[in-house]
Tab-separated table of C-alpha atoms in Angstrom:
chain	number	residue	atom	x	y	z
Y	1	MET	CA	42.889	4.785	-72.459
Y	2	ASN	CA	44.157	3.991	-69.003
Y	3	LYS	CA	41.474	6.218	-67.478
Y	4	LYS	CA	38.779	4.381	-69.409
Y	5	VAL	CA	40.109	1.109	-68.069
Y	6	ILE	CA	40.569	2.302	-64.465
Y	7	LEU	CA	37.004	3.554	-63.998
Y	8	PRO	CA	35.326	0.233	-64.728
Y	9	ILE	CA	37.861	-1.527	-62.538
Y	10	LEU	CA	37.142	0.882	-59.656
Y	11	GLY	CA	33.446	0.375	-60.193
Y	12	VAL	CA	33.839	-3.359	-60.073
Y	13	THR	CA	36.062	-3.054	-57.034
Y	14	LEU	CA	33.514	-0.845	-55.222
Y	15	LEU	CA	30.678	-3.114	-56.219
Y	16	SER	CA	32.621	-6.145	-55.073
Y	17	GLY	CA	33.359	-4.407	-51.764
Y	18	SER	CA	29.687	-3.582	-51.367
Y	19	LEU	CA	28.737	-7.178	-52.006
Y	20	LEU	CA	31.370	-8.410	-49.585
Y	21	GLY	CA	30.204	-5.898	-46.977
Y	22	TYR	CA	26.586	-6.957	-47.465
Y	23	GLN	CA	27.524	-10.584	-47.055
Y	24	THR	CA	29.436	-9.727	-43.860
Y	25	LEU	CA	26.378	-7.916	-42.409
Y	26	VAL	CA	24.080	-10.756	-43.332
Y	27	GLN	CA	26.419	-13.227	-41.691
Y	28	ALA	CA	26.625	-11.028	-38.558
Y	29	ASP	CA	22.845	-10.691	-38.365
Y	30	ALA	CA	22.477	-14.411	-38.823
Y	31	SER	CA	24.962	-15.014	-36.009
Y	32	ASN	CA	23.147	-12.554	-33.724
Y	33	ASN	CA	19.814	-14.175	-34.514
Y	34	VAL	CA	21.219	-17.568	-33.628
Y	35	LYS	CA	22.507	-16.220	-30.300
Y	36	ALA	CA	19.197	-14.432	-29.574
Y	37	ASN	CA	17.209	-17.521	-30.422
Y	38	ALA	CA	19.476	-19.648	-28.263
Y	39	SER	CA	19.084	-17.192	-25.358
Y	40	GLN	CA	15.325	-17.170	-25.858
Y	41	GLU	CA	15.270	-20.957	-25.871
Y	42	VAL	CA	17.242	-21.051	-22.609
Y	43	LYS	CA	14.816	-18.547	-21.069
Y	44	LEU	CA	11.779	-20.496	-22.249
Y	45	ASP	CA	13.284	-23.721	-20.960
Y	46	GLN	CA	13.964	-22.117	-17.576
Y	47	ASN	CA	10.419	-20.751	-17.346
Y	48	GLN	CA	9.049	-24.143	-18.312
Y	49	LYS	CA	11.021	-25.740	-15.480
Y	50	LEU	CA	9.712	-23.143	-13.023
Y	51	MET	CA	6.170	-23.687	-14.270
Y	52	GLN	CA	6.541	-27.415	-13.684
Y	53	GLN	CA	7.946	-26.643	-10.235
Y	54	ALA	CA	4.877	-24.521	-9.487
Y	55	GLN	CA	2.509	-27.214	-10.772
Y	56	ASP	CA	4.226	-29.800	-8.562
Y	57	LYS	CA	3.861	-27.499	-5.556
Y	58	LEU	CA	0.167	-26.895	-6.232
Y	59	LYS	CA	-0.321	-30.643	-6.570
Y	60	GLU	CA	1.325	-31.093	-3.159
Y	61	LEU	CA	-0.874	-28.419	-1.564
Y	62	THR	CA	-4.246	-29.155	-3.170
Y	63	GLY	CA	-4.035	-32.603	-4.742
Y	64	ASN	CA	-4.965	-31.025	-8.087
Y	65	THR	CA	-3.057	-30.386	-11.325
Y	66	TYR	CA	-3.694	-26.948	-12.812
Y	67	THR	CA	-2.988	-25.358	-16.152
Y	68	LEU	CA	-0.741	-22.385	-15.469
Y	69	ILE	CA	-0.331	-19.233	-17.532
Y	70	PRO	CA	2.147	-16.345	-17.166
Y	71	GLY	CA	1.340	-13.890	-14.378
Y	72	THR	CA	2.415	-10.311	-13.806
Y	73	ALA	CA	5.842	-9.604	-15.284
Y	74	MET	CA	8.485	-8.771	-12.682
Y	75	THR	CA	12.197	-8.017	-12.888
Y	76	ASP	CA	13.725	-10.671	-10.660
Y	77	THR	CA	10.969	-13.251	-10.481
Y	78	VAL	CA	8.874	-15.415	-12.756
Y	79	SER	CA	5.190	-15.489	-11.895
Y	80	PHE	CA	2.252	-17.645	-12.913
Y	81	LYS	CA	-1.415	-17.988	-12.162
Y	82	ARG	CA	-3.943	-20.730	-12.583
Y	83	GLU	CA	-5.965	-20.410	-15.747
Y	84	ASN	CA	-9.310	-18.701	-15.024
Y	85	PHE	CA	-8.207	-17.527	-11.559
Y	86	LYS	CA	-7.638	-13.792	-11.124
Y	87	TYR	CA	-6.026	-13.345	-7.724
Y	88	ASP	CA	-3.352	-16.025	-7.532
Y	89	ILE	CA	0.152	-15.316	-6.268
Y	90	ILE	CA	2.510	-17.950	-7.671
Y	91	SER	CA	6.044	-16.704	-8.137
Y	92	TYR	CA	9.635	-17.936	-8.050
Y	93	SER	CA	12.986	-16.253	-8.170
Y	94	LYS	CA	14.501	-16.734	-11.608
Y	95	ASN	CA	16.979	-19.263	-10.279
Y	96	GLY	CA	14.158	-21.160	-8.561
Y	97	THR	CA	15.646	-20.933	-5.075
Y	98	SER	CA	12.636	-19.303	-3.402
Y	99	GLY	CA	8.959	-19.098	-4.159
Y	100	THR	CA	5.701	-17.597	-2.939
Y	101	ILE	CA	2.325	-19.304	-3.198
Y	102	GLY	CA	-0.991	-17.653	-2.348
Y	103	ILE	CA	-4.196	-19.189	-3.697
Y	104	ASN	CA	-7.882	-19.408	-2.837
Y	105	ILE	CA	-9.764	-22.649	-3.327
Y	106	ASN	CA	-13.147	-24.096	-2.421
Y	107	TYR	CA	-12.764	-26.665	0.331
Y	108	GLU	CA	-14.789	-29.142	-1.734
Y	109	ASP	CA	-12.261	-28.747	-4.561
Y	110	LEU	CA	-9.372	-29.994	-2.447
Y	111	ASN	CA	-8.369	-33.427	-3.663
Y	112	GLY	CA	-6.227	-34.488	-0.743
Y	113	GLY	CA	-3.148	-32.314	-0.563
Y	114	LYS	CA	-1.143	-31.103	2.391
Y	115	TYR	CA	-3.872	-29.475	4.501
Y	116	GLN	CA	-7.186	-31.214	3.818
Y	117	THR	CA	-7.033	-33.842	6.566
Y	118	LYS	CA	-5.785	-31.348	9.142
Y	119	LEU	CA	-8.495	-28.871	8.184
Y	120	GLU	CA	-11.197	-31.485	8.586
Y	121	GLN	CA	-9.884	-32.568	11.980
Y	122	THR	CA	-9.446	-28.991	13.191
Y	123	TRP	CA	-12.926	-27.812	12.226
Y	124	LYS	CA	-14.469	-30.817	13.969
Y	125	ALA	CA	-12.467	-30.025	17.097
Y	126	LEU	CA	-12.937	-26.244	17.190
Y	127	PHE	CA	-16.364	-25.792	15.573
Y	128	PRO	CA	-18.298	-29.094	15.851
Y	129	GLY	CA	-20.954	-29.568	13.203
Y	130	GLU	CA	-19.492	-26.965	10.839
Y	131	ASN	CA	-17.198	-27.312	7.840
Y	132	PRO	CA	-15.033	-24.838	5.937
Y	133	LYS	CA	-16.243	-23.461	2.639
Y	134	TYR	CA	-13.321	-21.340	1.452
Y	135	VAL	CA	-9.623	-21.976	1.937
Y	136	ASN	CA	-6.644	-19.704	1.408
Y	137	ILE	CA	-3.285	-21.486	1.207
Y	138	SER	CA	-0.059	-19.536	1.471
Y	139	GLU	CA	3.555	-20.649	1.590
Y	140	SER	CA	6.612	-18.411	1.455
Y	141	ILE	CA	9.865	-17.770	3.263
Y	142	TYR	CA	7.880	-15.622	5.721
Y	143	SER	CA	4.985	-17.891	6.671
Y	144	VAL	CA	3.500	-21.279	5.944
Y	145	GLY	CA	-0.103	-22.197	6.542
Y	146	THR	CA	-3.722	-21.878	5.618
Y	147	ILE	CA	-6.803	-19.879	6.544
Y	148	SER	CA	-10.264	-21.366	6.070
Y	149	ALA	CA	-13.684	-19.792	6.484
Y	150	ASN	CA	-17.188	-21.192	6.575
Y	151	ALA	CA	-19.955	-20.211	4.179
Y	152	ARG	CA	-21.307	-17.378	6.325
Y	153	GLN	CA	-17.738	-16.150	6.829
Y	154	ASN	CA	-18.295	-15.719	10.578
Y	155	LYS	CA	-15.857	-18.426	11.612
Y	156	GLN	CA	-12.294	-19.030	10.549
Y	157	VAL	CA	-9.536	-21.510	11.319
Y	158	TYR	CA	-5.861	-20.588	11.154
Y	159	ILE	CA	-3.253	-23.302	10.707
Y	160	LYS	CA	0.286	-21.951	10.724
Y	161	GLU	CA	3.360	-24.094	11.110
Y	162	SER	CA	5.088	-21.429	13.208
Y	163	ASP	CA	2.112	-20.277	15.313
Y	164	GLY	CA	0.019	-23.380	15.894
Y	165	ILE	CA	-3.717	-23.692	15.297
Y	166	TYR	CA	-6.615	-21.585	16.473
Y	167	GLY	CA	-10.096	-20.554	15.398
Y	168	VAL	CA	-11.920	-17.226	15.428
Y	169	ASN	CA	-15.675	-16.815	15.774
Y	170	TYR	CA	-16.651	-13.404	14.422
Y	171	ALA	CA	-20.353	-13.694	15.252
Y	172	PRO	CA	-20.442	-14.967	18.818
Y	173	GLY	CA	-23.472	-15.060	21.043
Y	174	ASP	CA	-23.362	-13.957	24.652
Y	175	ALA	CA	-20.254	-14.550	26.708
Y	176	PRO	CA	-20.479	-16.318	30.081
Y	177	ALA	CA	-21.806	-14.098	32.875
Y	178	ASN	CA	-18.450	-13.883	34.678
Y	179	VAL	CA	-16.738	-12.771	31.442
Y	180	GLU	CA	-19.425	-10.116	30.886
Y	181	LYS	CA	-18.917	-8.848	34.425
Y	182	THR	CA	-15.146	-8.660	33.908
Y	183	ALA	CA	-15.696	-6.797	30.606
Y	184	ALA	CA	-17.806	-4.136	32.351
Y	185	GLN	CA	-15.091	-3.655	34.953
Y	186	ALA	CA	-12.392	-3.496	32.254
Y	187	ILE	CA	-14.047	-0.819	30.111
Y	188	ALA	CA	-14.608	1.380	33.158
Y	189	LYS	CA	-11.005	0.979	34.281
Y	190	LEU	CA	-9.474	1.561	30.841
Y	191	THR	CA	-11.456	4.799	30.385
Y	192	ASN	CA	-10.919	6.091	33.939
Y	193	GLY	CA	-14.594	5.628	34.717
Y	194	LYS	CA	-15.804	7.714	31.754
Y	195	VAL	CA	-17.364	4.685	30.019
Y	196	LYS	CA	-19.167	2.026	32.057
Y	197	THR	CA	-21.263	0.298	29.390
Y	198	GLY	CA	-21.251	-0.120	25.623
Y	199	ALA	CA	-18.317	-2.455	25.023
Y	200	LYS	CA	-19.453	-5.077	22.501
Y	201	LEU	CA	-18.300	-8.665	22.221
Y	202	ASP	CA	-16.497	-8.641	18.881
Y	203	ARG	CA	-15.011	-12.140	18.480
Y	204	VAL	CA	-13.949	-15.245	20.316
Y	205	TYR	CA	-10.608	-17.025	19.899
Y	206	VAL	CA	-10.881	-20.795	20.186
Y	207	ARG	CA	-8.018	-23.243	20.738
Y	208	GLU	CA	-8.306	-26.932	21.369
Y	209	GLY	CA	-7.657	-27.785	24.997
Y	210	LYS	CA	-7.315	-24.095	25.995
Y	211	PRO	CA	-9.792	-21.595	27.475
Y	212	ASP	CA	-11.614	-19.406	24.960
Y	213	VAL	CA	-10.544	-15.768	24.702
Y	214	TYR	CA	-13.289	-13.126	24.338
Y	215	GLN	CA	-12.438	-9.837	22.658
Y	216	TYR	CA	-14.489	-6.693	23.256
Y	217	LYS	CA	-14.441	-3.342	21.485
Y	218	TYR	CA	-15.709	0.122	22.233
Y	219	LYS	CA	-15.547	3.126	19.933
Y	220	SER	CA	-16.594	6.746	20.285
Y	221	GLN	CA	-15.460	10.066	18.856
Y	222	ALA	CA	-13.083	10.477	21.788
Y	223	VAL	CA	-11.640	7.012	22.350
Y	224	GLN	CA	-11.271	3.524	20.895
Y	225	VAL	CA	-10.781	0.630	23.279
Y	226	SER	CA	-10.244	-3.090	22.785
Y	227	PHE	CA	-9.500	-5.797	25.329
Y	228	ALA	CA	-9.434	-9.578	25.441
Y	229	ILE	CA	-10.480	-11.737	28.403
Y	230	GLU	CA	-9.543	-15.352	28.886
Y	231	ASP	CA	-12.377	-17.594	30.018
Y	232	GLN	CA	-11.982	-19.473	33.329
Y	233	THR	CA	-9.009	-17.435	34.597
Y	234	LEU	CA	-10.675	-14.103	33.626
Y	235	GLU	CA	-7.203	-12.707	32.874
Y	236	LEU	CA	-6.888	-9.735	30.551
Y	237	LEU	CA	-4.574	-10.920	27.763
Y	238	GLN	CA	-4.798	-7.759	25.678
Y	239	THR	CA	-5.704	-4.113	26.192
Y	240	ASP	CA	-5.515	-1.189	23.796
Y	241	VAL	CA	-6.635	2.394	24.390
Y	242	HIS	CA	-6.430	4.910	21.560
Y	243	GLN	CA	-7.413	8.515	22.246
Y	244	THR	CA	-8.887	10.019	19.062
Y	245	ASP	CA	-9.860	13.536	20.131
Y	246	GLY	CA	-7.613	16.406	19.175
Y	247	GLN	CA	-5.282	14.311	17.033
Y	248	GLY	CA	-6.339	15.424	13.585
Y	249	VAL	CA	-4.116	17.438	11.224
Y	250	ASP	CA	-5.040	19.747	8.377
Y	251	SER	CA	-2.453	18.667	5.813
Y	252	TYR	CA	0.121	16.018	4.985
Y	253	GLU	CA	2.878	18.502	5.757
Y	254	ALA	CA	1.426	19.008	9.222
Y	255	PHE	CA	1.244	15.248	9.656
Y	256	GLN	CA	4.902	14.839	8.673
Y	257	LYS	CA	5.930	17.600	11.031
Y	258	ARG	CA	4.066	15.971	13.904
Y	259	GLU	CA	5.531	12.545	13.153
Y	260	LYS	CA	9.093	13.882	13.026
Y	261	ALA	CA	8.555	15.620	16.344
Y	262	ASN	CA	7.215	12.393	17.852
Y	263	GLU	CA	10.160	10.396	16.482
Y	264	ALA	CA	12.586	12.857	18.049
Y	265	LYS	CA	10.846	12.526	21.407
Y	266	MET	CA	10.820	8.720	21.188
Y	267	THR	CA	14.537	8.604	20.445
Y	268	LYS	CA	15.217	10.306	23.770
Y	269	LEU	CA	13.227	7.755	25.755
Y	270	THR	CA	15.592	5.407	27.569
Y	271	PRO	CA	14.864	1.696	28.175
Y	272	ASP	CA	14.916	2.338	31.940
Y	273	THR	CA	12.298	5.083	31.646
Y	274	LEU	CA	10.139	2.938	29.401
Y	275	LEU	CA	10.405	-0.077	31.704
Y	276	LYS	CA	9.336	2.065	34.669
Y	277	ASN	CA	6.365	3.411	32.692
Y	278	ALA	CA	5.481	-0.073	31.425
Y	279	ILE	CA	5.406	-1.496	34.959
Y	280	SER	CA	2.977	1.240	35.976
Y	281	GLY	CA	0.862	0.910	32.813
Y	282	ALA	CA	0.625	-2.881	32.917
Y	283	LYS	CA	-0.467	-2.785	36.553
Y	284	THR	CA	-3.193	-0.274	35.731
Y	285	MET	CA	-4.421	-1.714	32.437
Y	286	LEU	CA	-3.988	-5.449	32.975
Y	287	ASN	CA	-3.316	-5.880	36.684
Y	288	LEU	CA	-0.073	-7.466	35.478
Y	289	ASP	CA	3.157	-7.172	37.449
Y	290	LEU	CA	6.128	-6.622	35.098
Y	291	LYS	CA	8.724	-6.421	37.873
Y	292	GLY	CA	11.626	-8.721	37.036
Y	293	TYR	CA	10.971	-8.513	33.286
Y	294	LYS	CA	13.591	-7.336	30.808
Y	295	GLY	CA	12.485	-4.911	28.099
Y	296	VAL	CA	13.801	-4.554	24.550
Y	297	LYS	CA	12.789	-1.757	22.183
Y	298	GLY	CA	11.762	-2.555	18.618
Y	299	ALA	CA	14.671	-2.236	16.216
Y	300	ASN	CA	12.787	-1.691	12.940
Y	301	ALA	CA	10.801	1.153	11.444
Y	302	TRP	CA	7.529	-0.745	11.827
Y	303	ASP	CA	7.994	-1.560	15.527
Y	304	ALA	CA	9.923	1.491	16.708
Y	305	ASP	CA	7.125	2.305	19.185
Y	306	TYR	CA	6.950	-1.220	20.622
Y	307	MET	CA	8.765	-3.025	23.420
Y	308	THR	CA	8.907	-6.719	24.205
Y	309	PHE	CA	9.177	-7.802	27.828
Y	310	THR	CA	10.479	-11.238	28.812
Y	311	LYS	CA	11.010	-13.171	32.038
Y	312	ASP	CA	12.069	-16.759	32.581
Y	313	GLY	CA	9.053	-18.971	33.156
Y	314	ALA	CA	6.511	-16.312	32.139
Y	315	PRO	CA	4.801	-15.421	28.836
Y	316	SER	CA	6.369	-12.572	26.913
Y	317	VAL	CA	4.495	-9.279	26.744
Y	318	THR	CA	4.355	-6.968	23.734
Y	319	ALA	CA	3.502	-3.336	24.399
Y	320	ARG	CA	3.136	-0.116	22.438
Y	321	TYR	CA	3.932	3.369	23.728
Y	322	ASN	CA	3.472	6.936	22.487
Y	323	ALA	CA	5.895	9.831	22.124
Y	324	ASP	CA	5.447	10.746	25.788
Y	325	GLY	CA	6.532	7.270	26.852
Y	326	VAL	CA	3.019	6.341	27.975
Y	327	PHE	CA	2.029	2.759	27.184
Y	328	THR	CA	-1.310	2.449	25.421
Y	329	SER	CA	-1.360	-1.247	24.499
Y	330	PHE	CA	-0.322	-4.545	26.086
Y	331	THR	CA	-0.610	-8.081	24.712
Y	332	VAL	CA	0.294	-11.162	26.753
Y	333	ASP	CA	1.659	-13.870	24.455
Y	334	LYS	CA	0.435	-16.598	26.755
Y	335	TYR	CA	0.283	-19.507	24.352
Y	336	ASP	CA	3.429	-18.814	22.342
Y	337	GLN	CA	1.417	-18.028	19.255
Y	338	SER	CA	0.635	-14.813	17.458
Y	339	ILE	CA	-3.042	-13.987	17.855
Y	340	ASP	CA	-4.062	-10.817	16.066
Y	341	TYR	CA	-6.570	-8.954	18.227
Y	342	TYR	CA	-7.147	-6.394	15.497
Y	343	GLY	CA	-8.028	-6.923	11.811
Y	344	MET	CA	-8.484	-10.282	10.104
Y	345	THR	CA	-8.795	-11.186	6.441
Y	346	ILE	CA	-11.974	-12.991	5.508
Y	347	VAL	CA	-11.357	-15.305	2.565
Y	348	GLY	CA	-13.922	-15.368	-0.235
Y	349	SER	CA	-14.469	-18.032	-2.833
Y	350	PRO	CA	-11.866	-18.578	-5.581
Y	351	ASN	CA	-11.758	-15.832	-8.185
Y	352	GLU	CA	-13.114	-13.358	-5.661
Y	353	GLU	CA	-10.976	-10.697	-4.105
Y	354	PRO	CA	-10.427	-11.400	-0.391
Y	355	LYS	CA	-12.728	-9.342	1.803
Y	356	LEU	CA	-11.417	-7.369	4.764
Y	357	LEU	CA	-13.403	-7.514	7.941
Y	358	ILE	CA	-14.631	-3.999	8.688
Y	359	GLU	CA	-13.660	-2.991	12.179
């Protein structure tokens, strides 16, 4: 009889335990859901604050209020983009301490904002009678400024808080006769007399109140040459000679092997040796006397083959050398601003991918 009584009691006990266990799991799941929902709400609230921060920044830059949508998902940052715009870069660190803005906009769509007045004034000063059509605005911890281009995309204005203001004309007419004469002399000198004609006027750098700078380029299967001549003074502010013959490799492994060998050779080059070579090279390529200058080698991977030369009361000079310690490029930083004598980005209309000027 006791057995008959015990079995039902055990069954009830087990059933009761199951019910109690089920209730415990339900309560745990409910608690977890509450925590998850709370965490999600905090995250959504944070993203909403960052979105508002981005909208406020865009309002400051353009004068317009945009509808923002989530951008590309990233681990440590929250990104957005303007609705109906494909190529925006609008991102903030998750704590909101730093951000990066990169947008394209039609000039006519600016509604005031940080740069509109300055752009209008600058275009009138540098390119009278012309107005910008496209504008690229970028602000980050690395650079602050704007690039604008006209409809034909042959002129651009650069406004950078750290580097000043200048314009670039990519479709110039003829240079003054004295500049053309200097260009013919330069190409012959830079190629040791092998090339006497054929250098083409590539672009003109324009700065308000400063002489224009004319950049020429020459390219053949054996050599690529570029140089920049300042109007009025006829000084060479930049020279670059790149020998292209015999430098090809058959495979990536061969390329790596060559680069490692070059790096080993560069490591052995002393500052004194490089300074001596730079003095000789600058005299030959630019007719520039570097005596009395101090030279410092680049400290990073991207400028390991560069040296910067400085002297009190004189513009700094940036120069590039090869594994043999021979200097192949010099740039005189005469106006304390970074002028890129190489590639430039041409900005297209909003929702278009920026176009790269083909060298």
